[in-house]
């Protein structure tokens, strides 16, 4: 599929699942891709890792992220992806949503999880109250046992969203 719409996919990923889905979608429709990076690197093992998840649950930890080289206002469609941490979105994604202006923008959201994503997708949209959300999708156990199926669902989803822009 080819259209002249500009699409941005922004995501955070710690262990590769969300990255895999974001990259799959980006390749499918030729979207710009940006990985959100926390300024303070996360300790990837043990207490530090889970501590971050727990902290965000109790006091909605806001994590500074590296500046992104894109302006969301330049895009016809912005897709945002997050892993689910303690039943909601991750701090880097929350920061991205807070720091950018989504008023009047067309957006889609996705999340990766291991079985309980609760209201994660709604929580994401809540941070963009004046956006036009045209799609929400979740992916479970992506790299562990659903890689091919997840990739196919991701491609189909992004294509459908793009097609709806062209019409
Ligand atoms: C701190 C932490 C909290 C998590 N909380 C949940 C959760 O509430 N529900 C769930 O289904 N999975 C949860 N997970 C699993 C991740 O959402 C899942 O492995 C996801 O695919 C990771 O994405 P990533 O590989 O892009 O980082 C949690 C993982 C971590 C590290």
mmCIF file with all atom_site columns, C-alpha atoms and ligand atoms in Angstrom:
data_model
loop_
_atom_site.group_PDB
_atom_site.id
_atom_site.type_symbol
_atom_site.label_atom_id
_atom_site.label_alt_id
_atom_site.label_comp_id
_atom_site.label_asym_id
_atom_site.label_entity_id
_atom_site.label_seq_id
_atom_site.pdbx_PDB_ins_code
_atom_site.Cartn_x
_atom_site.Cartn_y
_atom_site.Cartn_z
_atom_site.occupancy
_atom_site.B_iso_or_equiv
_atom_site.pdbx_formal_charge
_atom_site.auth_seq_id
_atom_site.auth_comp_id
_atom_site.auth_asym_id
_atom_site.auth_atom_id
_atom_site.pdbx_PDB_model_num
ATOM   1   C CA  . UNK A 1 1   ? 0.000   0.000   0.000  1.00 0.00 ? 1   UNK A CA  1
ATOM   2   C CA  . UNK A 1 2   ? 1.250   3.442   -0.826 1.00 0.00 ? 2   UNK A CA  1
ATOM   3   C CA  . UNK A 1 3   ? -0.196  6.787   0.104  1.00 0.00 ? 3   UNK A CA  1
ATOM   4   C CA  . UNK A 1 4   ? 1.293   10.182  0.701  1.00 0.00 ? 4   UNK A CA  1
ATOM   5   C CA  . UNK A 1 5   ? 0.201   10.456  4.311  1.00 0.00 ? 5   UNK A CA  1
ATOM   6   C CA  . UNK A 1 6   ? 2.866   11.070  6.947  1.00 0.00 ? 6   UNK A CA  1
ATOM   7   C CA  . UNK A 1 7   ? 2.864   8.533   9.744  1.00 0.00 ? 7   UNK A CA  1
ATOM   8   C CA  . UNK A 1 8   ? 4.871   8.532   12.951 1.00 0.00 ? 8   UNK A CA  1
ATOM   9   C CA  . UNK A 1 9   ? 5.246   5.557   15.266 1.00 0.00 ? 9   UNK A CA  1
ATOM   10  C CA  . UNK A 1 10  ? 6.566   6.388   18.738 1.00 0.00 ? 10  UNK A CA  1
ATOM   11  C CA  . UNK A 1 11  ? 7.159   3.677   21.301 1.00 0.00 ? 11  UNK A CA  1
ATOM   12  C CA  . UNK A 1 12  ? 9.006   2.665   24.417 1.00 0.00 ? 12  UNK A CA  1
ATOM   13  C CA  . UNK A 1 13  ? 10.213  -0.895  24.833 1.00 0.00 ? 13  UNK A CA  1
ATOM   14  C CA  . UNK A 1 14  ? 12.302  -2.505  27.502 1.00 0.00 ? 14  UNK A CA  1
ATOM   15  C CA  . UNK A 1 15  ? 12.582  -6.096  26.383 1.00 0.00 ? 15  UNK A CA  1
ATOM   16  C CA  . UNK A 1 16  ? 11.800  -5.896  22.675 1.00 0.00 ? 16  UNK A CA  1
ATOM   17  C CA  . UNK A 1 17  ? 8.128   -6.817  22.290 1.00 0.00 ? 17  UNK A CA  1
ATOM   18  C CA  . UNK A 1 18  ? 6.815   -3.311  21.657 1.00 0.00 ? 18  UNK A CA  1
ATOM   19  C CA  . UNK A 1 19  ? 9.856   -2.575  19.509 1.00 0.00 ? 19  UNK A CA  1
ATOM   20  C CA  . UNK A 1 20  ? 9.105   -5.598  17.329 1.00 0.00 ? 20  UNK A CA  1
ATOM   21  C CA  . UNK A 1 21  ? 5.493   -4.507  16.774 1.00 0.00 ? 21  UNK A CA  1
ATOM   22  C CA  . UNK A 1 22  ? 6.485   -0.879  16.128 1.00 0.00 ? 22  UNK A CA  1
ATOM   23  C CA  . UNK A 1 23  ? 9.138   -1.909  13.603 1.00 0.00 ? 23  UNK A CA  1
ATOM   24  C CA  . UNK A 1 24  ? 6.736   -4.295  11.872 1.00 0.00 ? 24  UNK A CA  1
ATOM   25  C CA  . UNK A 1 25  ? 4.143   -1.549  11.479 1.00 0.00 ? 25  UNK A CA  1
ATOM   26  C CA  . UNK A 1 26  ? 6.720   0.986   10.352 1.00 0.00 ? 26  UNK A CA  1
ATOM   27  C CA  . UNK A 1 27  ? 8.012   -1.303  7.603  1.00 0.00 ? 27  UNK A CA  1
ATOM   28  C CA  . UNK A 1 28  ? 4.493   -2.112  6.478  1.00 0.00 ? 28  UNK A CA  1
ATOM   29  C CA  . UNK A 1 29  ? 3.516   1.486   5.713  1.00 0.00 ? 29  UNK A CA  1
ATOM   30  C CA  . UNK A 1 30  ? 6.844   3.338   5.539  1.00 0.00 ? 30  UNK A CA  1
ATOM   31  C CA  . UNK A 1 31  ? 6.284   5.275   8.772  1.00 0.00 ? 31  UNK A CA  1
ATOM   32  C CA  . UNK A 1 32  ? 8.864   7.307   10.672 1.00 0.00 ? 32  UNK A CA  1
ATOM   33  C CA  . UNK A 1 33  ? 9.872   5.437   13.808 1.00 0.00 ? 33  UNK A CA  1
ATOM   34  C CA  . UNK A 1 34  ? 11.041  6.849   17.119 1.00 0.00 ? 34  UNK A CA  1
ATOM   35  C CA  . UNK A 1 35  ? 12.071  4.902   20.191 1.00 0.00 ? 35  UNK A CA  1
ATOM   36  C CA  . UNK A 1 36  ? 11.429  6.899   23.361 1.00 0.00 ? 36  UNK A CA  1
ATOM   37  C CA  . UNK A 1 37  ? 14.514  6.804   25.558 1.00 0.00 ? 37  UNK A CA  1
ATOM   38  C CA  . UNK A 1 38  ? 14.552  7.682   29.250 1.00 0.00 ? 38  UNK A CA  1
ATOM   39  C CA  . UNK A 1 39  ? 17.302  10.185  30.131 1.00 0.00 ? 39  UNK A CA  1
ATOM   40  C CA  . UNK A 1 40  ? 18.204  8.147   33.171 1.00 0.00 ? 40  UNK A CA  1
ATOM   41  C CA  . UNK A 1 41  ? 18.876  4.616   31.985 1.00 0.00 ? 41  UNK A CA  1
ATOM   42  C CA  . UNK A 1 42  ? 16.892  1.917   33.672 1.00 0.00 ? 42  UNK A CA  1
ATOM   43  C CA  . UNK A 1 43  ? 18.616  -0.806  35.627 1.00 0.00 ? 43  UNK A CA  1
ATOM   44  C CA  . UNK A 1 44  ? 17.398  -3.772  33.627 1.00 0.00 ? 44  UNK A CA  1
ATOM   45  C CA  . UNK A 1 45  ? 17.682  -6.408  36.284 1.00 0.00 ? 45  UNK A CA  1
ATOM   46  C CA  . UNK A 1 46  ? 16.353  -7.114  39.742 1.00 0.00 ? 46  UNK A CA  1
ATOM   47  C CA  . UNK A 1 47  ? 14.820  -4.591  42.082 1.00 0.00 ? 47  UNK A CA  1
ATOM   48  C CA  . UNK A 1 48  ? 15.585  -1.523  39.970 1.00 0.00 ? 48  UNK A CA  1
ATOM   49  C CA  . UNK A 1 49  ? 13.502  -2.825  37.126 1.00 0.00 ? 49  UNK A CA  1
ATOM   50  C CA  . UNK A 1 50  ? 10.469  -3.753  39.124 1.00 0.00 ? 50  UNK A CA  1
ATOM   51  C CA  . UNK A 1 51  ? 10.933  -0.783  41.423 1.00 0.00 ? 51  UNK A CA  1
ATOM   52  C CA  . UNK A 1 52  ? 10.274  1.513   38.532 1.00 0.00 ? 52  UNK A CA  1
ATOM   53  C CA  . UNK A 1 53  ? 7.029   -0.251  37.709 1.00 0.00 ? 53  UNK A CA  1
ATOM   54  C CA  . UNK A 1 54  ? 5.863   -0.143  41.289 1.00 0.00 ? 54  UNK A CA  1
ATOM   55  C CA  . UNK A 1 55  ? 6.859   3.509   41.708 1.00 0.00 ? 55  UNK A CA  1
ATOM   56  C CA  . UNK A 1 56  ? 4.793   4.541   38.739 1.00 0.00 ? 56  UNK A CA  1
ATOM   57  C CA  . UNK A 1 57  ? 1.795   2.787   40.199 1.00 0.00 ? 57  UNK A CA  1
ATOM   58  C CA  . UNK A 1 58  ? 1.958   4.537   43.549 1.00 0.00 ? 58  UNK A CA  1
ATOM   59  C CA  . UNK A 1 59  ? 2.995   8.020   42.491 1.00 0.00 ? 59  UNK A CA  1
ATOM   60  C CA  . UNK A 1 60  ? 2.730   8.090   38.705 1.00 0.00 ? 60  UNK A CA  1
ATOM   61  C CA  . UNK A 1 61  ? 6.469   8.484   38.273 1.00 0.00 ? 61  UNK A CA  1
ATOM   62  C CA  . UNK A 1 62  ? 7.224   10.947  35.476 1.00 0.00 ? 62  UNK A CA  1
ATOM   63  C CA  . UNK A 1 63  ? 10.355  9.998   33.653 1.00 0.00 ? 63  UNK A CA  1
ATOM   64  C CA  . UNK A 1 64  ? 12.319  12.488  31.575 1.00 0.00 ? 64  UNK A CA  1
ATOM   65  C CA  . UNK A 1 65  ? 12.923  11.314  28.039 1.00 0.00 ? 65  UNK A CA  1
ATOM   66  C CA  . UNK A 1 66  ? 15.429  12.316  25.383 1.00 0.00 ? 66  UNK A CA  1
ATOM   67  C CA  . UNK A 1 67  ? 14.156  14.976  23.022 1.00 0.00 ? 67  UNK A CA  1
ATOM   68  C CA  . UNK A 1 68  ? 12.594  13.579  19.882 1.00 0.00 ? 68  UNK A CA  1
ATOM   69  C CA  . UNK A 1 69  ? 13.695  14.817  16.450 1.00 0.00 ? 69  UNK A CA  1
ATOM   70  C CA  . UNK A 1 70  ? 10.100  14.975  15.177 1.00 0.00 ? 70  UNK A CA  1
ATOM   71  C CA  . UNK A 1 71  ? 7.191   17.334  15.601 1.00 0.00 ? 71  UNK A CA  1
ATOM   72  C CA  . UNK A 1 72  ? 3.945   15.411  16.044 1.00 0.00 ? 72  UNK A CA  1
ATOM   73  C CA  . UNK A 1 73  ? 2.095   18.264  14.352 1.00 0.00 ? 73  UNK A CA  1
ATOM   74  C CA  . UNK A 1 74  ? 3.751   17.373  11.036 1.00 0.00 ? 74  UNK A CA  1
ATOM   75  C CA  . UNK A 1 75  ? 2.018   13.987  10.893 1.00 0.00 ? 75  UNK A CA  1
ATOM   76  C CA  . UNK A 1 76  ? -1.324  12.812  9.534  1.00 0.00 ? 76  UNK A CA  1
ATOM   77  C CA  . UNK A 1 77  ? -1.330  9.824   11.885 1.00 0.00 ? 77  UNK A CA  1
ATOM   78  C CA  . UNK A 1 78  ? 0.614   9.197   15.077 1.00 0.00 ? 78  UNK A CA  1
ATOM   79  C CA  . UNK A 1 79  ? 0.795   5.695   16.530 1.00 0.00 ? 79  UNK A CA  1
ATOM   80  C CA  . UNK A 1 80  ? 1.959   5.320   20.119 1.00 0.00 ? 80  UNK A CA  1
ATOM   81  C CA  . UNK A 1 81  ? 3.019   2.002   21.630 1.00 0.00 ? 81  UNK A CA  1
ATOM   82  C CA  . UNK A 1 82  ? 3.796   0.982   25.203 1.00 0.00 ? 82  UNK A CA  1
ATOM   83  C CA  . UNK A 1 83  ? 4.450   -2.134  27.245 1.00 0.00 ? 83  UNK A CA  1
ATOM   84  C CA  . UNK A 1 84  ? 1.955   -2.597  30.076 1.00 0.00 ? 84  UNK A CA  1
ATOM   85  C CA  . UNK A 1 85  ? 3.492   -2.016  33.464 1.00 0.00 ? 85  UNK A CA  1
ATOM   86  C CA  . UNK A 1 86  ? 1.381   -2.559  36.535 1.00 0.00 ? 86  UNK A CA  1
ATOM   87  C CA  . UNK A 1 87  ? -1.816  -2.411  34.484 1.00 0.00 ? 87  UNK A CA  1
ATOM   88  C CA  . UNK A 1 88  ? -1.081  0.833   32.678 1.00 0.00 ? 88  UNK A CA  1
ATOM   89  C CA  . UNK A 1 89  ? 1.294   2.684   30.336 1.00 0.00 ? 89  UNK A CA  1
ATOM   90  C CA  . UNK A 1 90  ? 5.003   3.120   31.063 1.00 0.00 ? 90  UNK A CA  1
ATOM   91  C CA  . UNK A 1 91  ? 6.473   6.410   32.359 1.00 0.00 ? 91  UNK A CA  1
ATOM   92  C CA  . UNK A 1 92  ? 8.429   7.306   29.172 1.00 0.00 ? 92  UNK A CA  1
ATOM   93  C CA  . UNK A 1 93  ? 5.242   7.034   27.113 1.00 0.00 ? 93  UNK A CA  1
ATOM   94  C CA  . UNK A 1 94  ? 3.279   9.062   29.658 1.00 0.00 ? 94  UNK A CA  1
ATOM   95  C CA  . UNK A 1 95  ? 5.950   11.767  29.456 1.00 0.00 ? 95  UNK A CA  1
ATOM   96  C CA  . UNK A 1 96  ? 5.795   11.747  25.655 1.00 0.00 ? 96  UNK A CA  1
ATOM   97  C CA  . UNK A 1 97  ? 2.015   12.141  25.715 1.00 0.00 ? 97  UNK A CA  1
ATOM   98  C CA  . UNK A 1 98  ? 2.210   14.983  28.247 1.00 0.00 ? 98  UNK A CA  1
ATOM   99  C CA  . UNK A 1 99  ? 4.974   16.861  26.459 1.00 0.00 ? 99  UNK A CA  1
ATOM   100 C CA  . UNK A 1 100 ? 3.457   16.913  22.981 1.00 0.00 ? 100 UNK A CA  1
ATOM   101 C CA  . UNK A 1 101 ? 0.378   18.624  21.636 1.00 0.00 ? 101 UNK A CA  1
ATOM   102 C CA  . UNK A 1 102 ? -2.116  16.161  20.211 1.00 0.00 ? 102 UNK A CA  1
ATOM   103 C CA  . UNK A 1 103 ? -4.966  18.630  19.810 1.00 0.00 ? 103 UNK A CA  1
ATOM   104 C CA  . UNK A 1 104 ? -6.742  17.826  16.536 1.00 0.00 ? 104 UNK A CA  1
ATOM   105 C CA  . UNK A 1 105 ? -4.259  15.050  15.693 1.00 0.00 ? 105 UNK A CA  1
ATOM   106 C CA  . UNK A 1 106 ? -5.322  11.633  14.453 1.00 0.00 ? 106 UNK A CA  1
ATOM   107 C CA  . UNK A 1 107 ? -3.846  8.930   16.676 1.00 0.00 ? 107 UNK A CA  1
ATOM   108 C CA  . UNK A 1 108 ? -3.822  5.176   17.278 1.00 0.00 ? 108 UNK A CA  1
ATOM   109 C CA  . UNK A 1 109 ? -2.540  3.357   20.358 1.00 0.00 ? 109 UNK A CA  1
ATOM   110 C CA  . UNK A 1 110 ? -1.237  -0.116  21.057 1.00 0.00 ? 110 UNK A CA  1
ATOM   111 C CA  . UNK A 1 111 ? 0.191   -2.006  24.001 1.00 0.00 ? 111 UNK A CA  1
ATOM   112 C CA  . UNK A 1 112 ? 2.103   -5.232  24.658 1.00 0.00 ? 112 UNK A CA  1
ATOM   113 C CA  . UNK A 1 113 ? 1.426   -7.307  27.739 1.00 0.00 ? 113 UNK A CA  1
ATOM   114 C CA  . UNK A 1 114 ? 1.374   -10.781 29.248 1.00 0.00 ? 114 UNK A CA  1
ATOM   115 C CA  . UNK A 1 115 ? -2.309  -11.186 29.933 1.00 0.00 ? 115 UNK A CA  1
ATOM   116 C CA  . UNK A 1 116 ? -3.771  -8.195  31.775 1.00 0.00 ? 116 UNK A CA  1
ATOM   117 C CA  . UNK A 1 117 ? -3.691  -4.807  30.121 1.00 0.00 ? 117 UNK A CA  1
ATOM   118 C CA  . UNK A 1 118 ? -6.594  -3.400  32.131 1.00 0.00 ? 118 UNK A CA  1
ATOM   119 C CA  . UNK A 1 119 ? -7.409  0.150   30.894 1.00 0.00 ? 119 UNK A CA  1
ATOM   120 C CA  . UNK A 1 120 ? -3.973  0.840   29.409 1.00 0.00 ? 120 UNK A CA  1
ATOM   121 C CA  . UNK A 1 121 ? -5.279  1.902   25.991 1.00 0.00 ? 121 UNK A CA  1
ATOM   122 C CA  . UNK A 1 122 ? -7.936  4.175   27.501 1.00 0.00 ? 122 UNK A CA  1
ATOM   123 C CA  . UNK A 1 123 ? -5.328  5.610   29.894 1.00 0.00 ? 123 UNK A CA  1
ATOM   124 C CA  . UNK A 1 124 ? -3.190  6.543   26.894 1.00 0.00 ? 124 UNK A CA  1
ATOM   125 C CA  . UNK A 1 125 ? -6.045  8.278   25.124 1.00 0.00 ? 125 UNK A CA  1
ATOM   126 C CA  . UNK A 1 126 ? -6.923  10.143  28.333 1.00 0.00 ? 126 UNK A CA  1
ATOM   127 C CA  . UNK A 1 127 ? -3.580  11.946  28.014 1.00 0.00 ? 127 UNK A CA  1
ATOM   128 C CA  . UNK A 1 128 ? -4.633  13.190  24.548 1.00 0.00 ? 128 UNK A CA  1
ATOM   129 C CA  . UNK A 1 129 ? -8.173  14.430  25.274 1.00 0.00 ? 129 UNK A CA  1
ATOM   130 C CA  . UNK A 1 130 ? -8.425  16.592  22.164 1.00 0.00 ? 130 UNK A CA  1
ATOM   131 C CA  . UNK A 1 131 ? -7.055  14.017  19.735 1.00 0.00 ? 131 UNK A CA  1
ATOM   132 C CA  . UNK A 1 132 ? -9.051  11.884  17.344 1.00 0.00 ? 132 UNK A CA  1
ATOM   133 C CA  . UNK A 1 133 ? -8.275  8.266   18.266 1.00 0.00 ? 133 UNK A CA  1
ATOM   134 C CA  . UNK A 1 134 ? -9.095  5.969   15.343 1.00 0.00 ? 134 UNK A CA  1
ATOM   135 C CA  . UNK A 1 135 ? -7.681  2.696   16.649 1.00 0.00 ? 135 UNK A CA  1
ATOM   136 C CA  . UNK A 1 136 ? -6.676  0.737   19.752 1.00 0.00 ? 136 UNK A CA  1
ATOM   137 C CA  . UNK A 1 137 ? -5.089  -2.708  19.797 1.00 0.00 ? 137 UNK A CA  1
ATOM   138 C CA  . UNK A 1 138 ? -3.286  -4.950  22.285 1.00 0.00 ? 138 UNK A CA  1
ATOM   139 C CA  . UNK A 1 139 ? -0.725  -7.713  21.741 1.00 0.00 ? 139 UNK A CA  1
ATOM   140 C CA  . UNK A 1 140 ? -0.171  -10.513 24.247 1.00 0.00 ? 140 UNK A CA  1
ATOM   141 C CA  . UNK A 1 141 ? 3.010   -12.555 24.709 1.00 0.00 ? 141 UNK A CA  1
ATOM   142 C CA  . UNK A 1 142 ? 4.433   -11.286 21.422 1.00 0.00 ? 142 UNK A CA  1
ATOM   143 C CA  . UNK A 1 143 ? 7.971   -12.673 21.329 1.00 0.00 ? 143 UNK A CA  1
ATOM   144 C CA  . UNK A 1 144 ? 7.302   -15.575 23.672 1.00 0.00 ? 144 UNK A CA  1
ATOM   145 C CA  . UNK A 1 145 ? 4.611   -17.381 21.732 1.00 0.00 ? 145 UNK A CA  1
ATOM   146 C CA  . UNK A 1 146 ? 2.752   -15.132 19.300 1.00 0.00 ? 146 UNK A CA  1
ATOM   147 C CA  . UNK A 1 147 ? 5.369   -13.606 17.036 1.00 0.00 ? 147 UNK A CA  1
ATOM   148 C CA  . UNK A 1 148 ? 3.942   -14.456 13.607 1.00 0.00 ? 148 UNK A CA  1
ATOM   149 C CA  . UNK A 1 149 ? 0.341   -13.926 14.595 1.00 0.00 ? 149 UNK A CA  1
ATOM   150 C CA  . UNK A 1 150 ? 1.175   -10.612 16.287 1.00 0.00 ? 150 UNK A CA  1
ATOM   151 C CA  . UNK A 1 151 ? 3.111   -9.397  13.255 1.00 0.00 ? 151 UNK A CA  1
ATOM   152 C CA  . UNK A 1 152 ? 0.196   -10.241 10.976 1.00 0.00 ? 152 UNK A CA  1
ATOM   153 C CA  . UNK A 1 153 ? -2.294  -8.499  13.236 1.00 0.00 ? 153 UNK A CA  1
ATOM   154 C CA  . UNK A 1 154 ? -0.020  -5.464  13.477 1.00 0.00 ? 154 UNK A CA  1
ATOM   155 C CA  . UNK A 1 155 ? 0.311   -5.205  9.681  1.00 0.00 ? 155 UNK A CA  1
ATOM   156 C CA  . UNK A 1 156 ? -3.401  -5.564  9.129  1.00 0.00 ? 156 UNK A CA  1
ATOM   157 C CA  . UNK A 1 157 ? -4.226  -2.994  11.809 1.00 0.00 ? 157 UNK A CA  1
ATOM   158 C CA  . UNK A 1 158 ? -1.868  -0.304  10.524 1.00 0.00 ? 158 UNK A CA  1
ATOM   159 C CA  . UNK A 1 159 ? -3.014  -0.872  6.943  1.00 0.00 ? 159 UNK A CA  1
ATOM   160 C CA  . UNK A 1 160 ? -6.638  -0.426  7.941  1.00 0.00 ? 160 UNK A CA  1
ATOM   161 C CA  . UNK A 1 161 ? -5.845  2.822   9.754  1.00 0.00 ? 161 UNK A CA  1
ATOM   162 C CA  . UNK A 1 162 ? -3.887  4.121   6.769  1.00 0.00 ? 162 UNK A CA  1
ATOM   163 C CA  . UNK A 1 163 ? -6.635  3.190   4.362  1.00 0.00 ? 163 UNK A CA  1
ATOM   164 C CA  . UNK A 1 164 ? -9.141  5.099   6.468  1.00 0.00 ? 164 UNK A CA  1
ATOM   165 C CA  . UNK A 1 165 ? -6.960  8.224   6.069  1.00 0.00 ? 165 UNK A CA  1
ATOM   166 C CA  . UNK A 1 166 ? -6.901  7.952   2.297  1.00 0.00 ? 166 UNK A CA  1
ATOM   167 C CA  . UNK A 1 167 ? -10.666 7.732   1.928  1.00 0.00 ? 167 UNK A CA  1
HETATM 168 C C1  . LIG B 2 .   ? 7.511   -3.739  35.877 1.00 0.00 ? 1   LIG B C1  1
HETATM 169 C C2  . LIG B 2 .   ? 6.658   -4.574  34.978 1.00 0.00 ? 1   LIG B C2  1
HETATM 170 C C3  . LIG B 2 .   ? 5.285   -4.589  35.174 1.00 0.00 ? 1   LIG B C3  1
HETATM 171 C C4  . LIG B 2 .   ? 4.469   -5.368  34.324 1.00 0.00 ? 1   LIG B C4  1
HETATM 172 N N1  . LIG B 2 .   ? 3.118   -5.331  34.515 1.00 0.00 ? 1   LIG B N1  1
HETATM 173 C C5  . LIG B 2 .   ? 2.295   -6.061  33.684 1.00 0.00 ? 1   LIG B C5  1
HETATM 174 C C6  . LIG B 2 .   ? 0.871   -6.019  33.852 1.00 0.00 ? 1   LIG B C6  1
HETATM 175 O O1  . LIG B 2 .   ? 0.322   -5.336  34.699 1.00 0.00 ? 1   LIG B O1  1
HETATM 176 N N2  . LIG B 2 .   ? 0.105   -6.774  33.022 1.00 0.00 ? 1   LIG B N2  1
HETATM 177 C C7  . LIG B 2 .   ? 0.653   -7.570  32.043 1.00 0.00 ? 1   LIG B C7  1
HETATM 178 O O2  . LIG B 2 .   ? -0.081  -8.244  31.346 1.00 0.00 ? 1   LIG B O2  1
HETATM 179 N N3  . LIG B 2 .   ? 2.006   -7.603  31.847 1.00 0.00 ? 1   LIG B N3  1
HETATM 180 C C8  . LIG B 2 .   ? 2.835   -6.852  32.632 1.00 0.00 ? 1   LIG B C8  1
HETATM 181 N N4  . LIG B 2 .   ? 4.206   -6.875  32.438 1.00 0.00 ? 1   LIG B N4  1
HETATM 182 C C9  . LIG B 2 .   ? 4.739   -7.619  31.273 1.00 0.00 ? 1   LIG B C9  1
HETATM 183 C C10 . LIG B 2 .   ? 5.003   -6.691  30.058 1.00 0.00 ? 1   LIG B C10 1
HETATM 184 O O3  . LIG B 2 .   ? 3.927   -5.840  29.802 1.00 0.00 ? 1   LIG B O3  1
HETATM 185 C C11 . LIG B 2 .   ? 5.231   -7.512  28.762 1.00 0.00 ? 1   LIG B C11 1
HETATM 186 O O4  . LIG B 2 .   ? 6.286   -8.419  28.970 1.00 0.00 ? 1   LIG B O4  1
HETATM 187 C C12 . LIG B 2 .   ? 5.527   -6.628  27.572 1.00 0.00 ? 1   LIG B C12 1
HETATM 188 O O5  . LIG B 2 .   ? 5.424   -7.389  26.398 1.00 0.00 ? 1   LIG B O5  1
HETATM 189 C C13 . LIG B 2 .   ? 6.922   -6.011  27.647 1.00 0.00 ? 1   LIG B C13 1
HETATM 190 O O6  . LIG B 2 .   ? 7.121   -5.168  26.517 1.00 0.00 ? 1   LIG B O6  1
HETATM 191 P P1  . LIG B 2 .   ? 8.594   -4.795  26.027 1.00 0.00 ? 1   LIG B P1  1
HETATM 192 O O7  . LIG B 2 .   ? 9.285   -6.081  25.681 1.00 0.00 ? 1   LIG B O7  1
HETATM 193 O O8  . LIG B 2 .   ? 8.375   -3.925  24.823 1.00 0.00 ? 1   LIG B O8  1
HETATM 194 O O9  . LIG B 2 .   ? 9.293   -4.055  27.123 1.00 0.00 ? 1   LIG B O9  1
HETATM 195 C C14 . LIG B 2 .   ? 5.043   -6.135  33.270 1.00 0.00 ? 1   LIG B C14 1
HETATM 196 C C15 . LIG B 2 .   ? 6.425   -6.110  33.092 1.00 0.00 ? 1   LIG B C15 1
HETATM 197 C C16 . LIG B 2 .   ? 7.236   -5.345  33.933 1.00 0.00 ? 1   LIG B C16 1
HETATM 198 C C17 . LIG B 2 .   ? 8.701   -5.343  33.713 1.00 0.00 ? 1   LIG B C17 1
#
